[in-house]
Each structure stands twice: as C-alpha cells, then as structure tokens.
PDB file of C-alpha atoms in Angstrom:
ATOM      1  CA  ALA Z 266      25.073   7.598 -27.337  1.00 45.00           C
ATOM      2  CA  MET Z 267      26.892   6.640 -24.216  1.00 47.00           C
ATOM      3  CA  GLU Z 268      23.857   7.107 -21.515  1.00 47.00           C
ATOM      4  CA  VAL Z 269      21.484   6.099 -24.452  1.00 46.00           C
ATOM      5  CA  ILE Z 270      23.361   2.710 -24.003  1.00 46.00           C
ATOM      6  CA  TRP Z 271      23.711   2.426 -20.321  1.00 49.00           C
ATOM      7  CA  TRP Z 272      20.237   3.737 -19.383  1.00 46.00           C
ATOM      8  CA  GLY Z 273      18.483   1.122 -22.036  1.00 45.00           C
ATOM      9  CA  ARG Z 274      20.744  -1.848 -19.838  1.00 48.00           C
ATOM     10  CA  GLU Z 275      19.105  -0.123 -15.980  1.00 47.00           C
ATOM     11  CA  ARG Z 276      15.919  -0.514 -17.763  1.00 46.00           C
ATOM     12  CA  ARG Z 277      16.125  -4.216 -19.068  1.00 47.00           C
ATOM     13  CA  LYS Z 278      17.463  -5.090 -15.968  1.00 48.00           C
ATOM     14  CA  LEU Z 279      14.717  -3.632 -13.904  1.00 51.00           C
ATOM     15  CA  SER Z 280      12.124  -5.501 -16.360  1.00 63.00           C
ATOM     16  CA  SER Z 281      14.001  -8.760 -16.547  1.00 80.00           C
ATOM     17  CA  ARG Z 282      14.285  -8.723 -12.574  1.00 83.00           C
ATOM     18  CA  GLU Z 283      11.186 -10.733 -11.757  1.00 87.00           C
ATOM     19  CA  LEU Z 284      12.096 -13.601 -14.598  1.00 90.00           C
ATOM     20  CA  PHE Z 285      15.527 -13.612 -12.182  1.00 92.00           C
ATOM     21  CA  VAL Z 286      13.883 -14.305  -9.183  1.00 94.00           C
ATOM     22  CA  LEU Z 287      11.327 -16.276 -10.417  1.00 94.00           C
ATOM     23  CA  THR Z 288      14.551 -18.974 -12.336  1.00 95.00           C
ATOM     24  CA  TYR Z 289      15.991 -18.789  -8.904  1.00 96.00           C
ATOM     25  CA  GLY Z 290      12.738 -20.235  -7.060  1.00 96.00           C
ATOM     26  CA  ALA Z 291      12.189 -23.178  -9.928  1.00 96.00           C
ATOM     27  CA  LEU Z 292      16.289 -23.714  -9.331  1.00 96.00           C
ATOM     28  CA  VAL Z 293      15.452 -24.501  -5.423  1.00 97.00           C
ATOM     29  CA  ALA Z 294      12.266 -26.001  -5.344  1.00 96.00           C
ATOM     30  CA  GLN Z 295      14.001 -28.165  -8.146  1.00 96.00           C
ATOM     31  CA  LEU Z 296      17.193 -29.012  -6.139  1.00 97.00           C
ATOM     32  CA  CYS Z 297      14.037 -29.474  -3.191  1.00 96.00           C
ATOM     33  CA  LYS Z 298      12.568 -32.377  -5.738  1.00 95.00           C
ATOM     34  CA  ASP Z 299      16.099 -33.881  -6.575  1.00 96.00           C
ATOM     35  CA  TYR Z 300      17.424 -33.696  -3.743  1.00 96.00           C
ATOM     36  CA  GLU Z 301      15.986 -35.197  -0.092  1.00 95.00           C
ATOM     37  CA  LYS Z 302      18.758 -33.674   2.181  1.00 96.00           C
ATOM     38  CA  ASP Z 303      18.311 -30.083   2.977  1.00 96.00           C
ATOM     39  CA  GLU Z 304      22.243 -30.336   3.322  1.00 97.00           C
ATOM     40  CA  ASP Z 305      22.511 -31.252   0.092  1.00 97.00           C
ATOM     41  CA  VAL Z 306      20.298 -29.029  -1.995  1.00 97.00           C
ATOM     42  CA  ASN Z 307      22.685 -25.836   0.377  1.00 97.00           C
ATOM     43  CA  THR Z 308      25.845 -27.661  -1.063  1.00 97.00           C
ATOM     44  CA  PHE Z 309      24.567 -27.877  -4.745  1.00 97.00           C
ATOM     45  CA  LEU Z 310      23.542 -24.049  -4.095  1.00 97.00           C
ATOM     46  CA  ASP Z 311      26.837 -23.286  -2.523  1.00 97.00           C
ATOM     47  CA  ARG Z 312      28.701 -24.829  -5.696  1.00 97.00           C
ATOM     48  CA  MET Z 313      26.601 -23.613  -8.654  1.00 97.00           C
ATOM     49  CA  GLY Z 314      27.088 -20.251  -6.098  1.00 97.00           C
ATOM     50  CA  TYR Z 315      31.422 -20.717  -7.046  1.00 98.00           C
ATOM     51  CA  GLY Z 316      30.509 -21.321 -10.494  1.00 97.00           C
ATOM     52  CA  ILE Z 317      29.217 -18.082 -10.932  1.00 97.00           C
ATOM     53  CA  GLY Z 318      31.255 -16.225  -8.980  1.00 97.00           C
ATOM     54  CA  VAL Z 319      34.411 -17.029 -10.390  1.00 97.00           C
ATOM     55  CA  ARG Z 320      33.069 -15.925 -13.794  1.00 97.00           C
ATOM     56  CA  LEU Z 321      30.581 -12.553 -12.233  1.00 96.00           C
ATOM     57  CA  ILE Z 322      34.061 -11.012 -11.255  1.00 96.00           C
ATOM     58  CA  ASP Z 323      35.750 -10.008 -14.271  1.00 94.00           C
ATOM     59  CA  ASP Z 324      32.117  -8.567 -15.043  1.00 94.00           C
ATOM     60  CA  PHE Z 325      32.033  -7.174 -11.728  1.00 95.00           C
ATOM     61  CA  LEU Z 326      35.543  -5.501 -11.819  1.00 94.00           C
ATOM     62  CA  ALA Z 327      35.024  -4.576 -15.669  1.00 91.00           C
ATOM     63  CA  ARG Z 328      31.636  -2.268 -14.794  1.00 91.00           C
ATOM     64  CA  SER Z 329      32.434  -1.403 -11.235  1.00 91.00           C
ATOM     65  CA  ALA Z 330      36.490  -0.156 -12.467  1.00 85.00           C
ATOM     66  CA  VAL Z 331      37.523  -0.391  -9.148  1.00 86.00           C
ATOM     67  CA  LYS Z 332      40.570   0.300  -7.699  1.00 85.00           C
ATOM     68  CA  LYS Z 333      42.360  -3.246  -5.310  1.00 88.00           C
ATOM     69  CA  CYS Z 334      40.830  -3.047  -2.331  1.00 91.00           C
ATOM     70  CA  ARG Z 335      44.117  -2.473   0.638  1.00 92.00           C
ATOM     71  CA  SER Z 336      42.362  -4.141   3.650  1.00 94.00           C
ATOM     72  CA  TYR Z 337      39.702  -6.807   3.979  1.00 95.00           C
ATOM     73  CA  SER Z 338      37.492  -4.044   5.465  1.00 95.00           C
ATOM     74  CA  GLU Z 339      37.890  -2.165   2.065  1.00 95.00           C
ATOM     75  CA  THR Z 340      36.821  -5.709   0.605  1.00 96.00           C
ATOM     76  CA  ALA Z 341      34.015  -6.469   2.886  1.00 97.00           C
ATOM     77  CA  ASP Z 342      32.148  -2.787   2.036  1.00 96.00           C
ATOM     78  CA  MET Z 343      32.933  -3.433  -1.742  1.00 96.00           C
ATOM     79  CA  ILE Z 344      30.727  -6.149  -1.746  1.00 97.00           C
ATOM     80  CA  ALA Z 345      27.629  -5.040   0.379  1.00 97.00           C
ATOM     81  CA  GLN Z 346      27.837  -1.674  -1.339  1.00 96.00           C
ATOM     82  CA  VAL Z 347      29.153  -1.600  -5.387  1.00 95.00           C
ATOM     83  CA  ALA Z 348      28.792  -5.286  -5.753  1.00 96.00           C
ATOM     84  CA  PHE Z 349      25.170  -6.358  -3.724  1.00 96.00           C
ATOM     85  CA  LYS Z 350      23.853  -2.788  -5.319  1.00 95.00           C
ATOM     86  CA  MET Z 351      24.569  -3.486  -9.108  1.00 93.00           C
ATOM     87  CA  TYR Z 352      23.609  -6.707  -8.747  1.00 93.00           C
ATOM     88  CA  LEU Z 353      20.706  -7.532  -6.435  1.00 93.00           C
ATOM     89  CA  GLY Z 354      19.929  -3.790  -6.578  1.00 92.00           C
ATOM     90  CA  VAL Z 355      20.258  -3.933  -2.705  1.00 95.00           C
ATOM     91  CA  THR Z 356      22.961  -2.181   0.019  1.00 96.00           C
ATOM     92  CA  PRO Z 357      23.881  -5.100   3.388  1.00 97.00           C
ATOM     93  CA  SER Z 358      25.115  -3.025   6.111  1.00 97.00           C
ATOM     94  CA  VAL Z 359      28.596  -4.214   7.119  1.00 97.00           C
ATOM     95  CA  SER Z 360      30.369  -4.714  10.017  1.00 95.00           C
ATOM     96  CA  CYS Z 361      33.732  -6.624  11.496  1.00 95.00           C
ATOM     97  CA  SER Z 362      32.642  -8.750  13.633  1.00 93.00           C
ATOM     98  CA  ASN Z 363      36.107  -9.926  15.869  1.00 92.00           C
ATOM     99  CA  THR Z 364      39.484  -8.042  16.412  1.00 90.00           C
ATOM    100  CA  ALA Z 365      41.560  -9.603  14.066  1.00 91.00           C
ATOM    101  CA  GLY Z 366      39.885  -7.973  11.819  1.00 91.00           C
ATOM    102  CA  ASN Z 367      39.215 -10.927   8.950  1.00 94.00           C
ATOM    103  CA  GLU Z 368      35.009 -11.641  10.022  1.00 96.00           C
ATOM    104  CA  PHE Z 369      32.694  -9.911   8.868  1.00 97.00           C
ATOM    105  CA  SER Z 370      28.923  -9.736   8.683  1.00 97.00           C
ATOM    106  CA  LEU Z 371      26.364  -8.632   6.152  1.00 97.00           C
ATOM    107  CA  ILE Z 372      23.226  -7.980   7.554  1.00 97.00           C
ATOM    108  CA  LEU Z 373      20.215  -7.974   4.047  1.00 96.00           C
ATOM    109  CA  ASP Z 374      17.704  -5.654   4.667  1.00 92.00           C
ATOM    110  CA  LYS Z 375      16.040  -6.323   1.567  1.00 91.00           C
ATOM    111  CA  ASN Z 376      16.551  -9.378  -0.302  1.00 93.00           C
ATOM    112  CA  PRO Z 377      14.953  -9.769  -3.780  1.00 92.00           C
ATOM    113  CA  LEU Z 378      15.608 -13.140  -4.043  1.00 95.00           C
ATOM    114  CA  VAL Z 379      13.087 -14.137  -1.496  1.00 95.00           C
ATOM    115  CA  ASP Z 380      10.136 -11.710  -2.770  1.00 91.00           C
ATOM    116  CA  PHE Z 381       7.755 -14.269  -3.035  1.00 92.00           C
ATOM    117  CA  VAL Z 382       8.719 -16.617  -0.664  1.00 95.00           C
ATOM    118  CA  GLU Z 383       7.055 -16.500   2.664  1.00 90.00           C
ATOM    119  CA  GLU Z 384       8.272 -18.904   4.334  1.00 89.00           C
ATOM    120  CA  LEU Z 385       9.969 -22.091   4.337  1.00 93.00           C
ATOM    121  CA  PRO Z 386       8.394 -25.074   3.723  1.00 92.00           C
ATOM    122  CA  ALA Z 387       7.597 -27.480   7.116  1.00 91.00           C
ATOM    123  CA  GLU Z 388      10.085 -30.349   5.593  1.00 93.00           C
ATOM    124  CA  ARG Z 389      12.693 -28.023   4.351  1.00 94.00           C
ATOM    125  CA  ALA Z 390      13.447 -26.053   7.982  1.00 94.00           C
ATOM    126  CA  SER Z 391      17.656 -26.414   7.477  1.00 95.00           C
ATOM    127  CA  LEU Z 392      16.941 -25.164   3.534  1.00 97.00           C
ATOM    128  CA  CYS Z 393      19.638 -22.009   3.116  1.00 97.00           C
ATOM    129  CA  TYR Z 394      17.341 -21.090   0.523  1.00 97.00           C
ATOM    130  CA  CYS Z 395      19.957 -17.905  -0.975  1.00 97.00           C
ATOM    131  CA  ASN Z 396      23.238 -20.448  -0.271  1.00 98.00           C
ATOM    132  CA  LEU Z 397      23.822 -19.425  -3.994  1.00 97.00           C
ATOM    133  CA  LEU Z 398      24.886 -15.868  -2.657  1.00 98.00           C
ATOM    134  CA  CYS Z 399      27.826 -17.928  -0.312  1.00 98.00           C
ATOM    135  CA  GLY Z 400      28.592 -19.294  -3.367  1.00 98.00           C
ATOM    136  CA  VAL Z 401      29.057 -16.571  -5.723  1.00 98.00           C
ATOM    137  CA  ILE Z 402      30.928 -14.319  -3.088  1.00 98.00           C
ATOM    138  CA  ARG Z 403      33.202 -17.157  -2.486  1.00 98.00           C
ATOM    139  CA  GLY Z 404      33.440 -18.096  -5.754  1.00 97.00           C
ATOM    140  CA  ALA Z 405      34.615 -14.669  -6.631  1.00 97.00           C
ATOM    141  CA  LEU Z 406      36.838 -13.651  -4.129  1.00 97.00           C
ATOM    142  CA  GLU Z 407      38.854 -16.879  -5.302  1.00 96.00           C
ATOM    143  CA  MET Z 408      39.526 -15.243  -8.571  1.00 95.00           C
ATOM    144  CA  VAL Z 409      40.995 -12.185  -6.567  1.00 94.00           C
ATOM    145  CA  HIS Z 410      43.395 -14.238  -4.707  1.00 94.00           C
ATOM    146  CA  LEU Z 411      41.448 -13.916  -1.067  1.00 95.00           C
ATOM    147  CA  ALA Z 412      39.896 -17.103   0.412  1.00 96.00           C
ATOM    148  CA  ALA Z 413      36.734 -17.151   2.122  1.00 97.00           C
ATOM    149  CA  GLU Z 414      34.272 -18.841   4.007  1.00 97.00           C
ATOM    150  CA  VAL Z 415      30.658 -17.472   3.544  1.00 98.00           C
ATOM    151  CA  THR Z 416      27.952 -18.402   4.938  1.00 97.00           C
ATOM    152  CA  PHE Z 417      24.356 -18.046   6.610  1.00 97.00           C
ATOM    153  CA  LEU Z 418      24.537 -16.982  10.050  1.00 96.00           C
ATOM    154  CA  GLN Z 419      21.031 -15.999  10.380  1.00 96.00           C
ATOM    155  CA  ASP Z 420      18.061 -16.179   7.804  1.00 96.00           C
ATOM    156  CA  ARG Z 421      14.581 -14.438   8.218  1.00 94.00           C
ATOM    157  CA  LEU Z 422      12.955 -17.559   6.077  1.00 94.00           C
ATOM    158  CA  LYS Z 423      14.185 -19.844   9.209  1.00 93.00           C
ATOM    159  CA  GLY Z 424      12.203 -17.244  11.334  1.00 91.00           C
ATOM    160  CA  ASP Z 425      15.459 -15.339  12.808  1.00 93.00           C
ATOM    161  CA  ALA Z 426      15.588 -11.665  13.020  1.00 91.00           C
ATOM    162  CA  VAL Z 427      17.246 -10.610  10.516  1.00 93.00           C
ATOM    163  CA  THR Z 428      19.156 -12.067   7.563  1.00 96.00           C
ATOM    164  CA  GLU Z 429      22.987 -12.113   7.973  1.00 97.00           C
ATOM    165  CA  ILE Z 430      26.088 -13.025   5.696  1.00 98.00           C
ATOM    166  CA  GLY Z 431      29.344 -14.173   7.686  1.00 97.00           C
ATOM    167  CA  ILE Z 432      32.127 -13.442   5.659  1.00 97.00           C
ATOM    168  CA  THR Z 433      35.564 -14.893   7.316  1.00 97.00           C
ATOM    169  CA  PHE Z 434      38.999 -14.020   4.970  1.00 96.00           C
ATOM    170  CA  LEU Z 435      41.230 -16.496   5.851  1.00 95.00           C
ATOM    171  CA  ARG Z 436      44.746 -16.164   5.842  1.00 80.00           C
ATOM    172  CA  LYS Z 437      46.833 -16.953   3.611  1.00 69.00           C
ATOM    173  CA  ALA Z 438      49.841 -19.631   4.229  1.00 53.00           C
ATOM    174  CA  GLU Z 439      52.018 -16.673   3.323  1.00 50.00           C
ATOM    175  CA  ASP Z 440      50.749 -14.485   6.024  1.00 51.00           C
ATOM    176  CA  ARG Z 441      51.107 -17.591   8.897  1.00 48.00           C
ATOM    177  CA  LYS Z 442      54.388 -17.857   8.104  1.00 49.00           C
ATOM    178  CA  HIS Z 443      55.544 -14.815   7.963  1.00 50.00           C
ATOM    179  CA  LYS Z 444      53.605 -14.100  10.955  1.00 52.00           C
ATOM    180  CA  ARG Z 445      55.106 -17.003  12.755  1.00 53.00           C
ATOM    181  CA  ASN Z 446      58.807 -16.188  11.415  1.00 52.00           C
ATOM    182  CA  LYS Z 447      58.768 -12.341  13.646  1.00 49.00           C
TER     183      LYS Z 447
ATOM    184  CA  MET X 135     -16.732  -5.204   2.617  1.00 72.00           C
ATOM    185  CA  ALA X 136     -16.953  -8.429   2.007  1.00 77.00           C
ATOM    186  CA  VAL X 137     -18.625 -11.304   3.702  1.00 79.00           C
ATOM    187  CA  CYS X 138     -17.151 -14.372   1.134  1.00 83.00           C
ATOM    188  CA  ILE X 139     -14.027 -14.267  -0.328  1.00 86.00           C
ATOM    189  CA  ALA X 140     -13.295 -17.572  -2.422  1.00 87.00           C
ATOM    190  CA  VAL X 141     -10.445 -18.784  -4.797  1.00 89.00           C
ATOM    191  CA  ILE X 142     -11.500 -21.238  -7.304  1.00 87.00           C
ATOM    192  CA  ALA X 143      -9.684 -23.638  -9.570  1.00 87.00           C
ATOM    193  CA  LYS X 144      -9.982 -23.932 -13.106  1.00 82.00           C
ATOM    194  CA  GLU X 145     -11.142 -27.104 -12.059  1.00 84.00           C
ATOM    195  CA  ASN X 146     -13.994 -25.922 -10.472  1.00 82.00           C
ATOM    196  CA  TYR X 147     -12.458 -26.848  -6.364  1.00 85.00           C
ATOM    197  CA  PRO X 148     -11.646 -23.674  -4.250  1.00 86.00           C
ATOM    198  CA  LEU X 149      -8.363 -23.349  -3.710  1.00 90.00           C
ATOM    199  CA  TYR X 150      -9.044 -20.788  -0.814  1.00 90.00           C
ATOM    200  CA  ILE X 151     -12.117 -19.979   0.793  1.00 87.00           C
ATOM    201  CA  ARG X 152     -13.482 -17.386   4.152  1.00 87.00           C
ATOM    202  CA  SER X 153     -16.952 -16.290   5.027  1.00 85.00           C
ATOM    203  CA  VAL X 154     -17.738 -14.419   7.802  1.00 84.00           C
ATOM    204  CA  PRO X 155     -19.120 -16.576  10.356  1.00 80.00           C
ATOM    205  CA  THR X 156     -22.515 -16.571  10.428  1.00 75.00           C
ATOM    206  CA  GLU X 157     -25.374 -19.478  10.919  1.00 70.00           C
ATOM    207  CA  ASN X 158     -26.028 -20.063   7.347  1.00 74.00           C
ATOM    208  CA  GLU X 159     -22.467 -20.059   5.898  1.00 75.00           C
ATOM    209  CA  LEU X 160     -23.615 -22.883   3.862  1.00 79.00           C
ATOM    210  CA  LYS X 161     -25.605 -20.578   1.726  1.00 81.00           C
ATOM    211  CA  PHE X 162     -22.220 -18.235   0.552  1.00 79.00           C
ATOM    212  CA  HIS X 163     -20.153 -21.452  -0.779  1.00 80.00           C
ATOM    213  CA  TYR X 164     -24.018 -22.166  -2.910  1.00 82.00           C
ATOM    214  CA  THR X 165     -23.505 -18.434  -4.219  1.00 81.00           C
ATOM    215  CA  VAL X 166     -19.976 -19.107  -4.945  1.00 82.00           C
ATOM    216  CA  HIS X 167     -20.840 -22.061  -6.801  1.00 82.00           C
ATOM    217  CA  THR X 168     -23.805 -20.676  -8.739  1.00 82.00           C
ATOM    218  CA  SER X 169     -21.373 -17.571  -9.798  1.00 82.00           C
ATOM    219  CA  LEU X 170     -19.255 -19.756 -12.058  1.00 82.00           C
ATOM    220  CA  ASP X 171     -22.334 -20.707 -13.972  1.00 82.00           C
ATOM    221  CA  VAL X 172     -21.812 -17.076 -14.340  1.00 78.00           C
ATOM    222  CA  VAL X 173     -18.318 -16.847 -15.236  1.00 78.00           C
ATOM    223  CA  ASP X 174     -18.165 -19.397 -17.446  1.00 79.00           C
ATOM    224  CA  GLU X 175     -21.285 -17.695 -19.603  1.00 79.00           C
ATOM    225  CA  LYS X 176     -19.516 -14.643 -19.390  1.00 75.00           C
ATOM    226  CA  ILE X 177     -15.708 -16.231 -20.232  1.00 75.00           C
ATOM    227  CA  SER X 178     -17.897 -18.148 -23.871  1.00 77.00           C
ATOM    228  CA  ALA X 179     -19.100 -14.459 -24.236  1.00 73.00           C
ATOM    229  CA  MET X 180     -15.898 -13.418 -24.569  1.00 66.00           C
ATOM    230  CA  GLY X 181     -14.788 -15.665 -26.417  1.00 62.00           C
ATOM    231  CA  LYS X 182     -17.481 -14.762 -29.435  1.00 56.00           C
ATOM    232  CA  ALA X 183     -16.762 -10.878 -29.562  1.00 53.00           C
ATOM    233  CA  LEU X 184     -13.858  -9.085 -29.793  1.00 47.00           C
ATOM    234  CA  VAL X 185     -13.380  -7.860 -26.262  1.00 46.00           C
ATOM    235  CA  ASP X 186     -10.092  -8.079 -24.781  1.00 46.00           C
ATOM    236  CA  GLN X 187      -9.115 -10.855 -23.321  1.00 44.00           C
ATOM    237  CA  ARG X 188      -6.729  -9.778 -20.982  1.00 45.00           C
ATOM    238  CA  GLU X 189      -9.458  -8.170 -18.981  1.00 50.00           C
ATOM    239  CA  LEU X 190      -9.471 -10.167 -16.380  1.00 53.00           C
ATOM    240  CA  TYR X 191     -12.704  -8.762 -14.234  1.00 55.00           C
ATOM    241  CA  LEU X 192     -15.780  -9.871 -15.474  1.00 56.00           C
ATOM    242  CA  GLY X 193     -17.790  -7.393 -14.062  1.00 55.00           C
ATOM    243  CA  LEU X 194     -20.042  -8.153 -11.241  1.00 50.00           C
ATOM    244  CA  LEU X 195     -22.462 -10.379 -10.348  1.00 49.00           C
ATOM    245  CA  TYR X 196     -24.378  -7.376  -8.054  1.00 49.00           C
ATOM    246  CA  PRO X 197     -23.395  -3.763  -9.098  1.00 43.00           C
ATOM    247  CA  THR X 198     -22.445  -2.961  -4.968  1.00 47.00           C
ATOM    248  CA  GLU X 199     -18.383  -3.814  -4.615  1.00 55.00           C
ATOM    249  CA  ASP X 200     -15.369  -2.158  -6.248  1.00 61.00           C
ATOM    250  CA  TYR X 201     -13.012  -2.883  -8.557  1.00 68.00           C
ATOM    251  CA  LYS X 202     -10.076  -2.257  -6.396  1.00 75.00           C
ATOM    252  CA  MET X 203     -10.966  -5.387  -4.147  1.00 79.00           C
ATOM    253  CA  PHE X 204     -10.691  -7.704  -7.471  1.00 80.00           C
ATOM    254  CA  ARG X 205      -6.848  -6.128  -8.114  1.00 81.00           C
ATOM    255  CA  LYS X 206      -6.186  -6.372  -4.406  1.00 84.00           C
ATOM    256  CA  LEU X 207      -7.065 -10.577  -4.280  1.00 87.00           C
ATOM    257  CA  HIS X 208      -5.399 -10.751  -7.964  1.00 86.00           C
ATOM    258  CA  ASN X 209      -2.097  -9.416  -6.910  1.00 88.00           C
ATOM    259  CA  SER X 210      -1.967 -11.433  -3.789  1.00 91.00           C
ATOM    260  CA  TYR X 211      -3.193 -14.583  -5.707  1.00 92.00           C
ATOM    261  CA  THR X 212      -0.126 -13.679  -8.499  1.00 90.00           C
ATOM    262  CA  ASP X 213       2.180 -13.652  -5.448  1.00 91.00           C
ATOM    263  CA  ILE X 214       1.040 -16.968  -4.410  1.00 93.00           C
ATOM    264  CA  MET X 215       1.875 -18.064  -7.838  1.00 92.00           C
ATOM    265  CA  CYS X 216       5.261 -16.595  -7.979  1.00 92.00           C
ATOM    266  CA  ASN X 217       6.205 -18.989  -4.581  1.00 95.00           C
ATOM    267  CA  PRO X 218       8.232 -21.795  -5.995  1.00 95.00           C
ATOM    268  CA  PHE X 219       7.299 -23.968  -3.018  1.00 94.00           C
ATOM    269  CA  TYR X 220       3.666 -23.641  -3.791  1.00 93.00           C
ATOM    270  CA  ASN X 221       2.569 -26.195  -6.333  1.00 91.00           C
ATOM    271  CA  PRO X 222      -1.228 -24.834  -8.441  1.00 89.00           C
ATOM    272  CA  GLY X 223      -4.003 -26.590  -7.592  1.00 90.00           C
ATOM    273  CA  ASP X 224      -2.698 -26.767  -3.439  1.00 90.00           C
ATOM    274  CA  ARG X 225      -5.159 -25.351  -1.590  1.00 91.00           C
ATOM    275  CA  ILE X 226      -4.058 -21.766  -0.154  1.00 92.00           C
ATOM    276  CA  HIS X 227      -1.914 -21.459   3.191  1.00 91.00           C
ATOM    277  CA  SER X 228      -0.492 -18.267   3.234  1.00 91.00           C
ATOM    278  CA  ARG X 229      -0.160 -15.561   6.159  1.00 90.00           C
ATOM    279  CA  ALA X 230       0.048 -12.763   3.726  1.00 91.00           C
ATOM    280  CA  PHE X 231      -3.168 -13.578   1.917  1.00 93.00           C
ATOM    281  CA  ASP X 232      -5.100 -14.612   5.090  1.00 92.00           C
ATOM    282  CA  SER X 233      -4.144 -10.906   6.567  1.00 91.00           C
ATOM    283  CA  MET X 234      -5.351  -9.226   2.729  1.00 91.00           C
ATOM    284  CA  VAL X 235      -8.405 -10.981   2.574  1.00 90.00           C
ATOM    285  CA  ASN X 236      -9.146 -10.041   7.028  1.00 88.00           C
ATOM    286  CA  SER X 237      -8.765  -6.547   5.451  1.00 87.00           C
ATOM    287  CA  MET X 238     -11.588  -7.156   3.432  1.00 83.00           C
ATOM    288  CA  MET X 239     -13.632  -8.547   5.034  1.00 82.00           C
ATOM    289  CA  MET X 240     -16.768  -7.530   7.065  1.00 71.00           C
ATOM    290  CA  GLN X 241     -16.061  -6.846  10.490  1.00 60.00           C
ATOM    291  CA  VAL X 242     -18.815  -9.023  12.234  1.00 52.00           C
ATOM    292  CA  CYS X 243     -18.762  -8.902  16.022  1.00 43.00           C
TER     293      CYS X 243
END
C-alpha cells in the first residue's frame, strides 16, 4: 500500500509539471507588467522565493529523511543532488569555487522553469527569470541556521554559455569571533 | 515538403507566414486566404455532425501532404503559446519556430 501511495504521488507530480512551469511563467510575466525595472522584478522574485524556502525546508527534511550535513560542501551537494532532484527533477553539478570552502557553484544543464522561454524580451535584458530559486535556497538554508548569499552568476537566457547559481555560505558571527581569538 | 506555411489567428490575420521564394509569392498568400473558407466550412460541418471536436486536423485540401507535418507545426505552435512573454495575437518571432519551419519547406536552389 505504501508503494501505491508514493507511486501515485510521483504520477501526479509528473502530470502537473507543465501547469507548474506555466504558472511560474505567468507569475514572472505579471511581475514584469507590475514593475518597470528588472531589478524590482528580481527583488520581488527573490522575496517570494524566500517565503517558499522557509516553508519548503520542512517538507524537504520530512521527505528526504537526510542526516544533518557536516560541512558546507555536504550542504551544497544536498541542495543539488537531493533537493533539486526532488522538486525540479534535475541535478545540477556542484563545484567549490574558493579555497576557503564556502563558495559553491551549481551549474544547471537543464532547467524546467525555462522550458518554454526561448530568450528574454529585449526590454528585459537584466531580468533574472529564475530568481525565485535563489530566494528558495536562501530561505531554506536560513531555517537550518545557515546564512547564505545566493545569486545567478550566469544565465543562458541572457546569452551566457551556462546557467550558474552561486551559493556563498556566510560565516556565523560566533565562528568569526572564535577564529579571531585563536 | 511545403512551399508555404502559415499560422492564422482566429481573427483571420497571419501570426506567421513563410513561403519558398518564388516569382509569384502573392499566389501563396491568396491560397492561404481561400483555404480559410474551406476551414470555416469544415468547422461548421463538424458542429452539426457528432464528430470528435478534439480532432484538430481537418483534413487536406489536396490529398498530398502528411499528417506528421501538421503535428510538428502544431506542437511548435503550442510551445509558442506556452511562452509567458508571448501575447496571443502577436506576430510569431521565434528562432525555434523558424528552424522547424525551415526543416519542412522545400529547398529552392
């Protein structure tokens, strides 16, 4: 019976994928009508994403039953290989971009949110179409007591070669104090 | 292979029209326009008979081309519709749509 429940859930997820993608597109298009400046739309998308992230984290922890991550690197892997897979059905590749070990880059090969968007309209050249995702990641991390900055470093929709999300884990105030005292 | 491909809005103006470059391209445009009458006839006939209303492919004007071409065209059209930045009624400007149409047009040297 358990298998039937989860199988049914999977089926439902697959058939509502397009509705989700279209809904997201409608949301972005509406925001573009409401706000003249790309920066404002980007900020709003990030804020909405944050609101989703602080709630989604509980669903994620419940459904993935993962153990606590012991490093930033494990956390970045978790986001890319478990969370992205669970909610978007894709697995971005992860790499650490600095020696301090707190900056990571997620490269999205496929991104279902932009399935139907060929390119940004000419008057929206600075729009971060998927900025909601940055807010989601930021909000979710905050709920597990990890402060992070999350932005799009590259975007195929803007003509870049790849789509890249940068996650920078910010050192907690206690950590910094501790290191200084050493 | 097609010599002319057109997507017509329900208000009877072209959203997209492409034809093989020839001397008398206007002839294609007239043909498209006339075929709209045939489309109207078929649609009103469908209303009376108990035909499956979901059958989008109304049939061929002349029994030459294949259904697959229509399917490809229609699938690309629905992809355009799904673009959140496309407003229904706009002319269609899409590289993906262009290349799909290119693949279906007759090659003229």
